[in-house]
Short mmCIF file of N, CA, C and O in Angstrom, two decimals:
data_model
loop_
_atom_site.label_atom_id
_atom_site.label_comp_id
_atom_site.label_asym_id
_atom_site.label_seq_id
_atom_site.Cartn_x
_atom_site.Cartn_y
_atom_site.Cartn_z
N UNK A 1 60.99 75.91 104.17
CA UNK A 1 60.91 77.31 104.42
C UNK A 1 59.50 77.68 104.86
O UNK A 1 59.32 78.00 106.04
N UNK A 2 58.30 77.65 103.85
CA UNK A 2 57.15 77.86 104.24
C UNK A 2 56.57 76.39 104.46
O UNK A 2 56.94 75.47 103.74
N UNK A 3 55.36 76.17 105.79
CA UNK A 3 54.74 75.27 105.66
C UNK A 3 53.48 75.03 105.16
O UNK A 3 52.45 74.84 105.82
N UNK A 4 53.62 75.05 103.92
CA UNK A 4 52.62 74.98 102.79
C UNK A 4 52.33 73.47 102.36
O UNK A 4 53.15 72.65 101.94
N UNK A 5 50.89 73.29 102.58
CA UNK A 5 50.54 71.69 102.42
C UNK A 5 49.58 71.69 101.56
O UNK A 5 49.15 72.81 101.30
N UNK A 6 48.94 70.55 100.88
CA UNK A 6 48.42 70.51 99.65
C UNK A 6 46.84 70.82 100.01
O UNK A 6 46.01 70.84 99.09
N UNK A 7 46.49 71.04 101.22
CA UNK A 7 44.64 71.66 101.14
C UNK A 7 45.55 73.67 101.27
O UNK A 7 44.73 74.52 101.60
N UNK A 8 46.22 73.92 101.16
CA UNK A 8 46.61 74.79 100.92
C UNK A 8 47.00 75.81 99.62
O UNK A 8 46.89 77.01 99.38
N UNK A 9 47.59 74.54 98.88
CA UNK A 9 48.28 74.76 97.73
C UNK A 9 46.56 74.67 96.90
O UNK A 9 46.32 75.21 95.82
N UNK A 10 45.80 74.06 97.51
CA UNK A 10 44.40 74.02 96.62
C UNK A 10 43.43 75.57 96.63
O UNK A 10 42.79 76.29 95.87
N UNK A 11 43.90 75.46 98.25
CA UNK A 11 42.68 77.22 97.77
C UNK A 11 43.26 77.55 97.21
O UNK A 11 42.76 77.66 96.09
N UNK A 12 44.77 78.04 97.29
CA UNK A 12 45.59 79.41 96.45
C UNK A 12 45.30 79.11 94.68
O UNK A 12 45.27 79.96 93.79
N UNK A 13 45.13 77.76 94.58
CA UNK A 13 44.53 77.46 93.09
C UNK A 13 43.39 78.28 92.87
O UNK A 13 43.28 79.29 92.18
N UNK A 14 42.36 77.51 93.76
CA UNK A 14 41.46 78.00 93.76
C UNK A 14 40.97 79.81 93.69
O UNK A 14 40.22 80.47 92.96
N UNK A 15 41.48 79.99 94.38
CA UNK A 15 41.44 81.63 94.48
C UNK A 15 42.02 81.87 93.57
O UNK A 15 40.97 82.15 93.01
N UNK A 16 42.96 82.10 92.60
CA UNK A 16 43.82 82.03 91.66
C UNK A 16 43.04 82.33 90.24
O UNK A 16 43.24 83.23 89.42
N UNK A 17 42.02 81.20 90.22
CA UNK A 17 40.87 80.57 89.01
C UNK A 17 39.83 81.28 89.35
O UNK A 17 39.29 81.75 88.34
N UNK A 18 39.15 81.64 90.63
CA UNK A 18 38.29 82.47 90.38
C UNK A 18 38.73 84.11 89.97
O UNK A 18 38.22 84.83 89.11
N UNK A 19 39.79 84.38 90.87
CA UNK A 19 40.34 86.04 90.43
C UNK A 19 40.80 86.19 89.21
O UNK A 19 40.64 87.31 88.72
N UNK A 20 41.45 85.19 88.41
CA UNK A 20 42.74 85.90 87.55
C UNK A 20 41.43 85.19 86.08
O UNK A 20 41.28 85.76 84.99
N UNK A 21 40.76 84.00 86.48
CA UNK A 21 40.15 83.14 85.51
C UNK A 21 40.57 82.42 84.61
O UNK A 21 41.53 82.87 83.99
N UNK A 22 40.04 81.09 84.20
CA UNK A 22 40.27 80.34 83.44
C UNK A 22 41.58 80.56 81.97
O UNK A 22 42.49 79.72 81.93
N UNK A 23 41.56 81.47 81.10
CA UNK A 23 41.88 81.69 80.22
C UNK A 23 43.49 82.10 80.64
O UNK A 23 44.44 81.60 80.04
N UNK A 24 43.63 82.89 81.53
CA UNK A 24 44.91 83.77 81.73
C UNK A 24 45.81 82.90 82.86
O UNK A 24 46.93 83.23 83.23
N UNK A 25 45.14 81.87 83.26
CA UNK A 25 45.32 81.17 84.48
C UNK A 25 46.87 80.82 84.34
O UNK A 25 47.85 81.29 84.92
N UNK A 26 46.70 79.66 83.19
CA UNK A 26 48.34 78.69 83.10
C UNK A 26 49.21 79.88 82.13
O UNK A 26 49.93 79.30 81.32
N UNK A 27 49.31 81.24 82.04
CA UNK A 27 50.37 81.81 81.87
C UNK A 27 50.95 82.81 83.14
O UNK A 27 52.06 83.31 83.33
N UNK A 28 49.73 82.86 83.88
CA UNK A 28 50.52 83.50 85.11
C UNK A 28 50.81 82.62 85.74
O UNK A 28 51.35 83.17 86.70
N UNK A 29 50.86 81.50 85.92
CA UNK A 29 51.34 80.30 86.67
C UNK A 29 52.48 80.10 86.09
O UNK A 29 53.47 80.37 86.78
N UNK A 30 52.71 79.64 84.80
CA UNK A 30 54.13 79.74 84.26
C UNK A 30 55.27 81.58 84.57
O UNK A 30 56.46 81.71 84.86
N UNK A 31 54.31 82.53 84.35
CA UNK A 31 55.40 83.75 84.88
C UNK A 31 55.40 83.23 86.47
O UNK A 31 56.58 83.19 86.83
N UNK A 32 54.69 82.89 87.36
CA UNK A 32 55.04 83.06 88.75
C UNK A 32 56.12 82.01 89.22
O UNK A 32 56.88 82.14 90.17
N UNK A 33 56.01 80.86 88.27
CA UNK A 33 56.76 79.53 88.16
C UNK A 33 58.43 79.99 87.61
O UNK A 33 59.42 79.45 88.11
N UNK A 34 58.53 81.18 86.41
CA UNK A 34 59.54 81.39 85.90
C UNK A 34 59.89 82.38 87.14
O UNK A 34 61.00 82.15 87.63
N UNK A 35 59.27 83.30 87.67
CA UNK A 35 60.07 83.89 88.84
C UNK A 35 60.09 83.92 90.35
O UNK A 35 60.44 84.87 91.04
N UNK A 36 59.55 82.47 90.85
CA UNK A 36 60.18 81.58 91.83
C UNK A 36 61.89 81.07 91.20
O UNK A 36 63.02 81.37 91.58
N UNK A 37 61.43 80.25 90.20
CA UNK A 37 62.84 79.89 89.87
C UNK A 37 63.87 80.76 90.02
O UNK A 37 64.71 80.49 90.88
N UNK A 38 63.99 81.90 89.26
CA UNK A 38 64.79 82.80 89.22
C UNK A 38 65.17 83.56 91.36
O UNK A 38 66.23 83.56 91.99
N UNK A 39 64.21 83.92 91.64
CA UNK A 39 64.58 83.98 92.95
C UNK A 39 65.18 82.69 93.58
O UNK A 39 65.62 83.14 94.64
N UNK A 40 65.39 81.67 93.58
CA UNK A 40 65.72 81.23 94.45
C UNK A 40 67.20 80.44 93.44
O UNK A 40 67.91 79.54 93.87
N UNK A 41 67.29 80.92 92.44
CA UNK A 41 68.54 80.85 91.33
C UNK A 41 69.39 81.89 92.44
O UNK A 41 70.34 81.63 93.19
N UNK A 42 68.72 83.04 92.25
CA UNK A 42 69.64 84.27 92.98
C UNK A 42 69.82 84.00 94.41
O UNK A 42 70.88 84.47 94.84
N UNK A 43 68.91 83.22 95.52
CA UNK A 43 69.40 83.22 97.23
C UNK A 43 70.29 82.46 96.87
O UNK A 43 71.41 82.76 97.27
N UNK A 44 70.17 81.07 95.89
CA UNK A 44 71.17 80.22 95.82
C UNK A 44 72.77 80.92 95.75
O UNK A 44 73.62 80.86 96.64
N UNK A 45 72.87 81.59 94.43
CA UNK A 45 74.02 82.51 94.13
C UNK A 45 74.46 83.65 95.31
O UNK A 45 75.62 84.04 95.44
N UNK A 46 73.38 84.08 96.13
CA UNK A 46 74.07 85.10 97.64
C UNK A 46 73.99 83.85 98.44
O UNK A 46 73.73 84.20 99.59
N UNK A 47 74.08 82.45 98.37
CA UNK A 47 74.47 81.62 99.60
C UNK A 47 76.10 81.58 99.35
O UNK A 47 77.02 81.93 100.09
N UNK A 48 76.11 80.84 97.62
CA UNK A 48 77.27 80.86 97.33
C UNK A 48 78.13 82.10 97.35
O UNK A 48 79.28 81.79 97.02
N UNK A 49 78.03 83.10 97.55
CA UNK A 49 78.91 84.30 97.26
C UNK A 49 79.14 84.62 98.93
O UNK A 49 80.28 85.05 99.10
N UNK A 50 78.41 84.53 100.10
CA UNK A 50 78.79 84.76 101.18
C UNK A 50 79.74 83.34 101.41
O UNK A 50 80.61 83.68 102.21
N UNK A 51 79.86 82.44 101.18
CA UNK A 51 80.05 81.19 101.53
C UNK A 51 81.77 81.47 101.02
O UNK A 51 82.79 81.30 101.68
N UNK A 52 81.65 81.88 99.79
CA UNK A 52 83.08 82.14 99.46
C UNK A 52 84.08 83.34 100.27
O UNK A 52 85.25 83.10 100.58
N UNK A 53 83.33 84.81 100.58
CA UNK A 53 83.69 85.13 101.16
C UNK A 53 84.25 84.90 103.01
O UNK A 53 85.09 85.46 103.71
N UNK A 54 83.59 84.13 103.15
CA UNK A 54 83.67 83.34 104.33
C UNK A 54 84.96 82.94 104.42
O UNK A 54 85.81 83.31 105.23
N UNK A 55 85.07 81.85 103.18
CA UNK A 55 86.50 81.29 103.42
C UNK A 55 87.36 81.98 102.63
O UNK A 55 88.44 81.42 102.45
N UNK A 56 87.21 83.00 102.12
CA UNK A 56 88.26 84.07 101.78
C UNK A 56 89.16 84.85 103.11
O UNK A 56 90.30 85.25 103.32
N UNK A 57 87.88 84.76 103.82
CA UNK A 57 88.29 85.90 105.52
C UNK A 57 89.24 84.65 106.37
O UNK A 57 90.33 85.00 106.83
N UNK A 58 88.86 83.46 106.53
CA UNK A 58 89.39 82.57 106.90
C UNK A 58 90.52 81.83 105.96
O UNK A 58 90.63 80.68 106.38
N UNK A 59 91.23 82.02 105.05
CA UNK A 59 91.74 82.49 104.66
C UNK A 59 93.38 83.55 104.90
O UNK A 59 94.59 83.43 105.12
N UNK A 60 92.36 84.51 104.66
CA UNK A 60 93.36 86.09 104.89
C UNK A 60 93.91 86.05 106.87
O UNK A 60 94.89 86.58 107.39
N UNK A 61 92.75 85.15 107.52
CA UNK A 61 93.40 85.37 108.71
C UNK A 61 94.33 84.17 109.30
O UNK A 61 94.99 84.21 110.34
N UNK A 62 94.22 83.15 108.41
CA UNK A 62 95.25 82.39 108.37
C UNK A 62 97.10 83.02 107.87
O UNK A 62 98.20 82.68 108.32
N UNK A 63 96.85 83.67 107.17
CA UNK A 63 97.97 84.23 106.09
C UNK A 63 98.52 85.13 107.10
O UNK A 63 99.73 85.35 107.16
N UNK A 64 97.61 85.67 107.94
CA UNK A 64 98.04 86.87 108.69
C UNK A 64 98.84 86.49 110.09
O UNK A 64 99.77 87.12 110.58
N UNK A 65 98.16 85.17 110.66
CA UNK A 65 98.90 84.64 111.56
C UNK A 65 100.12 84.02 110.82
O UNK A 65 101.17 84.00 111.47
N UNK A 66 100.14 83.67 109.94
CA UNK A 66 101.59 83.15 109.20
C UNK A 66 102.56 84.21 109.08
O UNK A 66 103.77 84.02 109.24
N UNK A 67 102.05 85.36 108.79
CA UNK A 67 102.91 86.42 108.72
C UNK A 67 104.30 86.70 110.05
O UNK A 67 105.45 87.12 110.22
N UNK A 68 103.26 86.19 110.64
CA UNK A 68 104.33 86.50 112.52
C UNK A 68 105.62 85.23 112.21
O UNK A 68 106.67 85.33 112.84
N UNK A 69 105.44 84.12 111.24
CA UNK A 69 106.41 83.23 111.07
C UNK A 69 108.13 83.66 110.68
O UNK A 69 109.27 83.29 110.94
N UNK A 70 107.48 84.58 109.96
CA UNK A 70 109.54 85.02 109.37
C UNK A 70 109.74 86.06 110.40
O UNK A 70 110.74 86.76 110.24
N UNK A 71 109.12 86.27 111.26
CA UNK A 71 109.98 87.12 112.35
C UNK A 71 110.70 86.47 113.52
O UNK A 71 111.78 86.72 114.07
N UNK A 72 109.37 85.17 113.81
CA UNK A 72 110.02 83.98 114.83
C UNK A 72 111.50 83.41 113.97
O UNK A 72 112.51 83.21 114.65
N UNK A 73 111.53 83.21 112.65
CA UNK A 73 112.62 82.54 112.08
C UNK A 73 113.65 83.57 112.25
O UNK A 73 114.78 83.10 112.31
N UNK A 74 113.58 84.61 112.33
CA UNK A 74 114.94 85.54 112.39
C UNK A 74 115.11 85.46 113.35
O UNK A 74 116.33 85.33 113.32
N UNK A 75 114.67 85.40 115.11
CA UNK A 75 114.53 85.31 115.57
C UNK A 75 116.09 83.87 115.99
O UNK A 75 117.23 83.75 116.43
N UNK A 76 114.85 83.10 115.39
CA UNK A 76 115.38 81.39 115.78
C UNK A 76 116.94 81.90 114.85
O UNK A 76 117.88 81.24 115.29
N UNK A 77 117.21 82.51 114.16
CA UNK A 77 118.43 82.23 113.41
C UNK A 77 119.29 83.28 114.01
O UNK A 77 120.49 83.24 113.71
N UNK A 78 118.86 84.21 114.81
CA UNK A 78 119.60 85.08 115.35
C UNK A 78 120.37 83.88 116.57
O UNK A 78 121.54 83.70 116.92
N UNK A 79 119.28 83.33 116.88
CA UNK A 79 119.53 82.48 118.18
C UNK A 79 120.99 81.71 118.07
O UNK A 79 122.05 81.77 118.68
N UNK A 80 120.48 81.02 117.02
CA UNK A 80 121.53 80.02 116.72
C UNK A 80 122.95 81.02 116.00
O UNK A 80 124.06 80.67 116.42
N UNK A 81 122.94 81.81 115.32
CA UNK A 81 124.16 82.63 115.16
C UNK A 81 124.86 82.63 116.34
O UNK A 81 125.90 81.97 116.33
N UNK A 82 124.61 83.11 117.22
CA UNK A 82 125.26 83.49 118.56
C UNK A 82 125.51 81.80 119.63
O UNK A 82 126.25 81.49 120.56
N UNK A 83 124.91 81.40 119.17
CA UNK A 83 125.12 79.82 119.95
C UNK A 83 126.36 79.37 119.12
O UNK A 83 127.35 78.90 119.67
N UNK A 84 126.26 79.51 117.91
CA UNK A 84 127.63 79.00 116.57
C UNK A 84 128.97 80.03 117.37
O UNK A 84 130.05 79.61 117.77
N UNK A 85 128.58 81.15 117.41
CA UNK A 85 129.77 81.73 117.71
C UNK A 85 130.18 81.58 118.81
O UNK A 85 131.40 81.41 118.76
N UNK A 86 129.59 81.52 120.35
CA UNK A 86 129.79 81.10 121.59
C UNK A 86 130.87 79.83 121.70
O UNK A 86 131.89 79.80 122.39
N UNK A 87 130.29 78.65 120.72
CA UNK A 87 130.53 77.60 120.57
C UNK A 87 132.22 78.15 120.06
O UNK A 87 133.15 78.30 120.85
N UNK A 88 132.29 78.38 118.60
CA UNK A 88 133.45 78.53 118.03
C UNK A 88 134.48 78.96 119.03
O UNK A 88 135.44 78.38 119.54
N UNK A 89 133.86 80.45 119.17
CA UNK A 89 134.88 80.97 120.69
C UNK A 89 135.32 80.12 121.27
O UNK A 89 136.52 79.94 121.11
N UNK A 90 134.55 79.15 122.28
CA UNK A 90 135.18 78.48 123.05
C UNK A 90 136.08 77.16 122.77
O UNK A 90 136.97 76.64 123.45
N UNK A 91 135.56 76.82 121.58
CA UNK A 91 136.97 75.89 120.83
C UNK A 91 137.83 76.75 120.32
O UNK A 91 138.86 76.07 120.27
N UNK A 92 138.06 77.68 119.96
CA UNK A 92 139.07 78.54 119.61
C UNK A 92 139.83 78.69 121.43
O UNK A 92 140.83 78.02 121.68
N UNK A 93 139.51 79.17 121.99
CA UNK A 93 139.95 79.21 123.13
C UNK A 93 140.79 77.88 123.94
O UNK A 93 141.99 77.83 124.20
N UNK A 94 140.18 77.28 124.11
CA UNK A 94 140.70 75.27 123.93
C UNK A 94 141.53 74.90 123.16
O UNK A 94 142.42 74.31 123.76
N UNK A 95 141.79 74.98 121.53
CA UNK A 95 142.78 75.00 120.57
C UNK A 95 143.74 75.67 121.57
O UNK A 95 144.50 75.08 122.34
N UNK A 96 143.54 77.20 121.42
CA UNK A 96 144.56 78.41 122.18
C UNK A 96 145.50 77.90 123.35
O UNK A 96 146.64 78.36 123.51
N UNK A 97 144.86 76.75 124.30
CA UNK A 97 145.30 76.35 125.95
C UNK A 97 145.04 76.82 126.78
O UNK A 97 145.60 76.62 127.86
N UNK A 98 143.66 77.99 126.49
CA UNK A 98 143.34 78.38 127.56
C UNK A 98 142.50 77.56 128.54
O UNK A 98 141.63 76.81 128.09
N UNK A 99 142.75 77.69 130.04
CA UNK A 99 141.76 77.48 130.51
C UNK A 99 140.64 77.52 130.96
O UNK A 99 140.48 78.66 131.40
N UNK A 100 139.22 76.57 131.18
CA UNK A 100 138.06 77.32 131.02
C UNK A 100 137.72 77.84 132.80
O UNK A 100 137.82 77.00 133.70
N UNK A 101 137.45 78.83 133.02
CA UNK A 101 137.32 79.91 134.40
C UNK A 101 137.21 78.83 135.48
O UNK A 101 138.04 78.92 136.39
N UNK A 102 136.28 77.79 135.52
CA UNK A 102 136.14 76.72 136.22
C UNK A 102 137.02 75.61 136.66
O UNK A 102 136.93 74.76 137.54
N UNK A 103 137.78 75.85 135.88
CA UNK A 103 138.99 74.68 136.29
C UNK A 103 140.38 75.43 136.64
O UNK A 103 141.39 74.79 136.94
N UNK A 104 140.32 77.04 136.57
CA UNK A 104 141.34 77.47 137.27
C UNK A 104 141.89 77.53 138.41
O UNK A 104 143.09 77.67 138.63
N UNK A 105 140.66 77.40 139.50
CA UNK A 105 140.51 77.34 140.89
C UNK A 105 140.41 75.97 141.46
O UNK A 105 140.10 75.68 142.61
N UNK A 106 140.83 74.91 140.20
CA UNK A 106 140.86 73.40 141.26
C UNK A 106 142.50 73.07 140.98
O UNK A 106 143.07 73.53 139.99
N UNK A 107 143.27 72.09 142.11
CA UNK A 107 144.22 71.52 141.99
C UNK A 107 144.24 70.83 140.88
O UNK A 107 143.21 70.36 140.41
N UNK A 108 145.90 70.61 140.08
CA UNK A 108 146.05 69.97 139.34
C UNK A 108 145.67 68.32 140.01
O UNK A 108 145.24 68.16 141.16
N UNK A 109 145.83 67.60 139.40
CA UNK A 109 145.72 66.43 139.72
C UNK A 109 146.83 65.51 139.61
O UNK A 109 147.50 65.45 138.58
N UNK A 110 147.08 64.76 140.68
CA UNK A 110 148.77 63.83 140.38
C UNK A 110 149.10 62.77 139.58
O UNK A 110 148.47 61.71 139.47
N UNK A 111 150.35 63.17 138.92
CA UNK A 111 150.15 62.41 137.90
C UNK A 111 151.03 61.04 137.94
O UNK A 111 151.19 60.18 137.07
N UNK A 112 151.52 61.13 139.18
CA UNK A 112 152.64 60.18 138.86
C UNK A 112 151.94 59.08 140.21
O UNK A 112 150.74 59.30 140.42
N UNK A 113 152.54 58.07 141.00
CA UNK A 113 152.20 57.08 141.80
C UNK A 113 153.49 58.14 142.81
O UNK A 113 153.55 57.55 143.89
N UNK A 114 154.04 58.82 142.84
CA UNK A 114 154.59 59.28 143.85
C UNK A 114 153.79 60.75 144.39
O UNK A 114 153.86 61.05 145.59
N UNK A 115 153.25 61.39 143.68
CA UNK A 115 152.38 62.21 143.76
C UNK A 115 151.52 62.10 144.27
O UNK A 115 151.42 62.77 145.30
N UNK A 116 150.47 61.26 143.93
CA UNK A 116 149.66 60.92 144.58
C UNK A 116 149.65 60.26 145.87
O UNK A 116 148.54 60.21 146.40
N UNK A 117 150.64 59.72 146.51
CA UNK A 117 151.52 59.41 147.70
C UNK A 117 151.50 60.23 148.83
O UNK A 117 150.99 60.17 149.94
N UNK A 118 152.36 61.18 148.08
CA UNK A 118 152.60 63.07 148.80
C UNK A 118 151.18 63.48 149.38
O UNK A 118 150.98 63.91 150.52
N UNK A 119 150.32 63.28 148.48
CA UNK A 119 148.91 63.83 148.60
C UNK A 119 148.11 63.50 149.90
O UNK A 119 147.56 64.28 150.67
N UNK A 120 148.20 61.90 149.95
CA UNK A 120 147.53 61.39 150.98
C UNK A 120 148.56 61.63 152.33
O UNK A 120 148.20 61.26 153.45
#
């Protein structure tokens, strides 16, 4: 984070020992020591707390594109309803003897060896 190197870390001693002096020195070093720690206890804890929200949002927008899923499935099941019944119909129709529209407009076909005779 900071580039703080040890002829550095020496004046701030230094300056430190002449301003604050000898006697009072190693308890403000321990308070400044106890609240470094604590700050960087707390960026730690807002890294972790955005970090979660993060994948909370990623997440919720997963869930949300899933949401569009049970509409495609009604969808797909509407589909297939009507393919089942198309289907049925037209074996119901076949059972029945009807014929299908396409084969009304062609000649029967001959069935016998004299028929087919006639034909040619």
């Amino acid at each position: 984070m900071f580039d703080v190197g040890f002829s550095e870390l020496c004046l701030i001693g230094l300056v430190s020992l002449l301003v604050i002096g000898p006697e009072r020195l190693p308890k403000v070093a321990r308070v400044v020591g106890f609240w470094l720690g604590k700050t960087r206890h707390m960026v730690a804890s807002v890294k972790e707390e955005i970090k979660m929200e993060l994948h909370a949002e990623e997440m919720r927008q997963i869930f949300k594109e899933q949401s569009g899923l049970p509409e495609a499935q009604q969808v797909l099941n509407e589909t297939s309803n009507t393919l089942k019944s198309t289907i049925s119909k037209a074996q119901d129709d076949l059972n029945a003897g009807a014929v299908p529209e396409t084969e009304q407009h062609k000649e029967p076909l001959p069935t016998t060896k004299a028929e087919q005779h006639e034909q040619k």
